[in-house]
Short mmCIF file of C-alpha atoms in Angstrom, two decimals:
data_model
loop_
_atom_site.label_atom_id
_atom_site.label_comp_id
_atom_site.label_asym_id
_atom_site.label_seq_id
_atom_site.Cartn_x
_atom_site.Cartn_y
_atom_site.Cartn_z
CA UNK A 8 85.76 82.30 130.23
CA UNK A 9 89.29 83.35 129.98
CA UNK A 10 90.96 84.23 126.35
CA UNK A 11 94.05 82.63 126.08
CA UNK A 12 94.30 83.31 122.60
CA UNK A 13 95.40 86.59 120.93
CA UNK A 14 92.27 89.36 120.96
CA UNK A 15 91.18 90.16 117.59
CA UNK A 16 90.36 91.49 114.70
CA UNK A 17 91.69 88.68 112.61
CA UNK A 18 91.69 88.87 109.43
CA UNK A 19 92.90 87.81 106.31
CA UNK A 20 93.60 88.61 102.22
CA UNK A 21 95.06 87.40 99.03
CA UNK A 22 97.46 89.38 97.15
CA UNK A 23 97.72 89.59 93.37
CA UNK A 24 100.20 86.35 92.83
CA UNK A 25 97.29 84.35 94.90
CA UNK A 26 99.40 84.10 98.20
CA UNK A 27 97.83 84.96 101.38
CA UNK A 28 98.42 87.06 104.07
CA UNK A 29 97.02 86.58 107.92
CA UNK A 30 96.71 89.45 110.67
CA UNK A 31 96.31 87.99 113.69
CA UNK A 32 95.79 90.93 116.73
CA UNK A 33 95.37 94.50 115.90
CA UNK A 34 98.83 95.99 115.78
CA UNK A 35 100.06 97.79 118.69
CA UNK A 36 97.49 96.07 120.84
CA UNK A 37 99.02 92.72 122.67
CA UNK A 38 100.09 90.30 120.67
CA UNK A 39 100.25 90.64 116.60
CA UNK A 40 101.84 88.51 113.93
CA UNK A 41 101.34 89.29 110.22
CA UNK A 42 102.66 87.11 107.60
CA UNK A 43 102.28 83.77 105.62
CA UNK A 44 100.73 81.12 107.74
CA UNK A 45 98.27 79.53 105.69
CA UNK A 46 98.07 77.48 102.81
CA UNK A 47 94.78 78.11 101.69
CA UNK A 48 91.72 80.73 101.98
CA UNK A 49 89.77 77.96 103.48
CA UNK A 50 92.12 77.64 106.60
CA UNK A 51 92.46 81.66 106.29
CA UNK A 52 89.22 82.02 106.69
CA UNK A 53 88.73 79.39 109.43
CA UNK A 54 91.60 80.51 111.41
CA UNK A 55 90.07 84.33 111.28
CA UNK A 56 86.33 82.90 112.63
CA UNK A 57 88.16 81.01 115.33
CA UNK A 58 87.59 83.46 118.07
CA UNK A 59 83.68 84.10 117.38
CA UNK A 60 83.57 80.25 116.60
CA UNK A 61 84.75 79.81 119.83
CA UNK A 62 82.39 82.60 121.31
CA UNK A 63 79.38 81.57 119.99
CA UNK A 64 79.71 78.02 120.83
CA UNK A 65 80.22 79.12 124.01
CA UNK A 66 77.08 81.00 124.34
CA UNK A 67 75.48 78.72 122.59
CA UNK A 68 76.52 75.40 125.11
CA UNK A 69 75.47 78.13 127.96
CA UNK A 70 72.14 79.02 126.73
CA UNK A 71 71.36 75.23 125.84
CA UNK A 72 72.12 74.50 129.30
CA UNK A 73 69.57 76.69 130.16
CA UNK A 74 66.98 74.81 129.07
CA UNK A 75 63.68 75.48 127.29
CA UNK A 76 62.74 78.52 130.05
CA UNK A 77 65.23 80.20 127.19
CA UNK A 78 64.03 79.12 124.07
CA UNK A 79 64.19 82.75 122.31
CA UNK A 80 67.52 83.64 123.55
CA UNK A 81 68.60 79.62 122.46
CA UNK A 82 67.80 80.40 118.83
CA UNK A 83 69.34 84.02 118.43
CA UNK A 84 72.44 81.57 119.06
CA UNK A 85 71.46 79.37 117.20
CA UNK A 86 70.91 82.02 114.68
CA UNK A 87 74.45 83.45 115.55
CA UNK A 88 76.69 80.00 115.05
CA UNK A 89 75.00 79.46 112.01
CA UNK A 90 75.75 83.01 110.70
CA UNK A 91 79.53 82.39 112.11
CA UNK A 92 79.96 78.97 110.50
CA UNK A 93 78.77 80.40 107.15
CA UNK A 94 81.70 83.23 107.08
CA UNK A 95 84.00 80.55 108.30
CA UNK A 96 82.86 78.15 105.25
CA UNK A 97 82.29 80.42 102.41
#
């Protein structure tokens, strides 16, 4: 699959006065914005787990396509997007 969107690490934080901040892109590499984007640490936090939401549903769909030849490797992603969604939710 291609990435369209910028590479990470995303990542997010809330200052003293309860704003918060977004990185999106390490700086100097590609793309990078830093600033106020969000409203809330709920979309922070969804917006930074976008790109391994995105990668482990995409394994997952992959591996479930697979079938039940690939049952092990179909619930270590399982395992995964659950461990992803959690961060994302939290």
């Amino acid at each position: 699959m291609e990435t369209k969107h910028t590479p990470g690490p995303w990542n997010y934080g809330v200052r003293k006065d309860g704003s918060i901040w977004l990185s999106l892109g390490a700086p100097g590499v590609g793309p990078h914005y830093q600033g106020d984007l969000v409203a809330t640490e709920s979309d922070a936090k969804l917006i930074v787990a976008a790109p391994q939401l995105l990668e482990s549903l995409s394994n997952l769909v992959g591996l479930a396509k697979l079938g039940a030849a690939r049952l092990d490797k179909y619930h270590a992603a399982l395992a995964d997007a659950e461990a992803v969604i959690a961060k994302a939710t939290a």
